[in-house]
Amino acid sequence: MQCPIDGTELVMTDRNGVEIDYCPKCRGVWLDRGELDKIIERSAAQMAPEPAPREPRYDDDRGDRKKKKRGGFLDELFDF
């Protein structure tokens, strides 16, 4: 196949299972039907964020502790 821009013979190559045609002279890239969709799907799969690791839960971190009542000035300075 000839490059539509400069008439150079197109080179076919395989990138991650997708065959693309490119011109070595003008560096133009031509895709057949469905190849762009394959590239987008594979790119999205690689870019998908990994789930955040969960922090370990400790036995004493149950969240059922009683809330401390707000006290006065001295309560903030000292643990009563």
Short mmCIF file of C-alpha atoms in Angstrom, two decimals:
data_model
loop_
_atom_site.label_atom_id
_atom_site.label_comp_id
_atom_site.label_asym_id
_atom_site.label_seq_id
_atom_site.Cartn_x
_atom_site.Cartn_y
_atom_site.Cartn_z
CA MET A 1 0.00 0.00 0.00
CA GLN A 2 1.24 3.51 -0.80
CA CYS A 3 1.33 6.44 1.63
CA PRO A 4 -1.44 8.88 0.67
CA ILE A 5 0.81 11.82 1.63
CA ASP A 6 4.10 11.16 -0.17
CA GLY A 7 3.63 7.87 -2.07
CA THR A 8 6.20 5.88 -0.04
CA GLU A 9 5.48 2.19 0.54
CA LEU A 10 3.82 1.76 3.96
CA VAL A 11 5.42 -0.57 6.51
CA MET A 12 3.24 -2.88 8.60
CA THR A 13 4.15 -3.52 12.24
CA ASP A 14 2.56 -5.22 15.25
CA ARG A 15 2.11 -3.22 18.45
CA ASN A 16 0.60 -5.14 21.38
CA GLY A 17 -1.38 -7.38 19.06
CA VAL A 18 -2.61 -4.54 16.81
CA GLU A 19 -1.25 -4.29 13.26
CA ILE A 20 -0.60 -0.72 12.21
CA ASP A 21 0.60 0.69 8.90
CA TYR A 22 3.04 3.58 9.00
CA CYS A 23 5.11 5.61 6.58
CA PRO A 24 8.83 5.61 7.42
CA LYS A 25 9.30 8.90 5.54
CA CYS A 26 6.53 11.19 6.86
CA ARG A 27 5.81 9.07 9.99
CA GLY A 28 2.08 9.02 9.24
CA VAL A 29 0.08 6.18 10.82
CA TRP A 30 -2.93 4.48 9.26
CA LEU A 31 -5.24 2.09 11.06
CA ASP A 32 -7.71 -0.41 9.66
CA ARG A 33 -11.28 -0.71 10.93
CA GLY A 34 -11.44 -1.62 14.64
CA GLU A 35 -7.73 -1.12 15.33
CA LEU A 36 -8.22 2.23 17.04
CA ASP A 37 -10.85 0.65 19.32
CA LYS A 38 -8.40 -2.13 20.25
CA ILE A 39 -5.69 0.42 21.05
CA ILE A 40 -8.08 2.45 23.23
CA GLU A 41 -9.31 -0.65 25.11
CA ARG A 42 -5.78 -1.87 25.83
CA SER A 43 -4.62 1.59 26.84
CA ALA A 44 -7.55 1.97 29.26
CA ALA A 45 -6.80 -1.44 30.79
CA GLN A 46 -3.17 -0.45 31.39
CA MET A 47 -4.13 2.93 32.83
CA ALA A 48 -6.77 1.58 35.24
CA PRO A 49 -5.80 2.53 38.80
CA GLU A 50 -5.00 -0.23 41.22
CA PRO A 51 -7.29 -0.43 44.24
CA ALA A 52 -5.89 1.34 47.27
CA PRO A 53 -4.49 -1.02 49.90
CA ARG A 54 -6.67 -1.32 52.96
CA GLU A 55 -5.18 -0.32 56.26
CA PRO A 56 -4.99 -3.13 58.80
CA ARG A 57 -7.63 -3.02 61.47
CA TYR A 58 -6.45 -3.58 65.01
CA ASP A 59 -8.46 -5.15 67.82
CA ASP A 60 -8.44 -1.99 69.90
CA ASP A 61 -9.59 0.14 66.94
CA ARG A 62 -13.24 -0.91 66.96
CA GLY A 63 -14.69 2.56 66.99
CA ASP A 64 -17.02 1.75 69.92
CA ARG A 65 -15.16 3.86 72.43
CA LYS A 66 -17.09 6.45 74.37
CA LYS A 67 -16.61 9.99 73.22
CA LYS A 68 -14.85 12.22 75.65
CA LYS A 69 -16.97 15.11 76.84
CA ARG A 70 -15.60 18.50 76.06
CA GLY A 71 -14.26 19.95 79.23
CA GLY A 72 -12.68 23.16 80.26
CA PHE A 73 -9.24 24.63 79.93
CA LEU A 74 -7.55 22.15 82.28
CA ASP A 75 -9.06 19.12 80.52
CA GLU A 76 -7.23 20.05 77.35
CA LEU A 77 -3.90 20.28 79.18
CA PHE A 78 -4.19 17.21 81.37
CA ASP A 79 -5.65 13.75 80.93
CA PHE A 80 -8.17 13.23 83.71
#
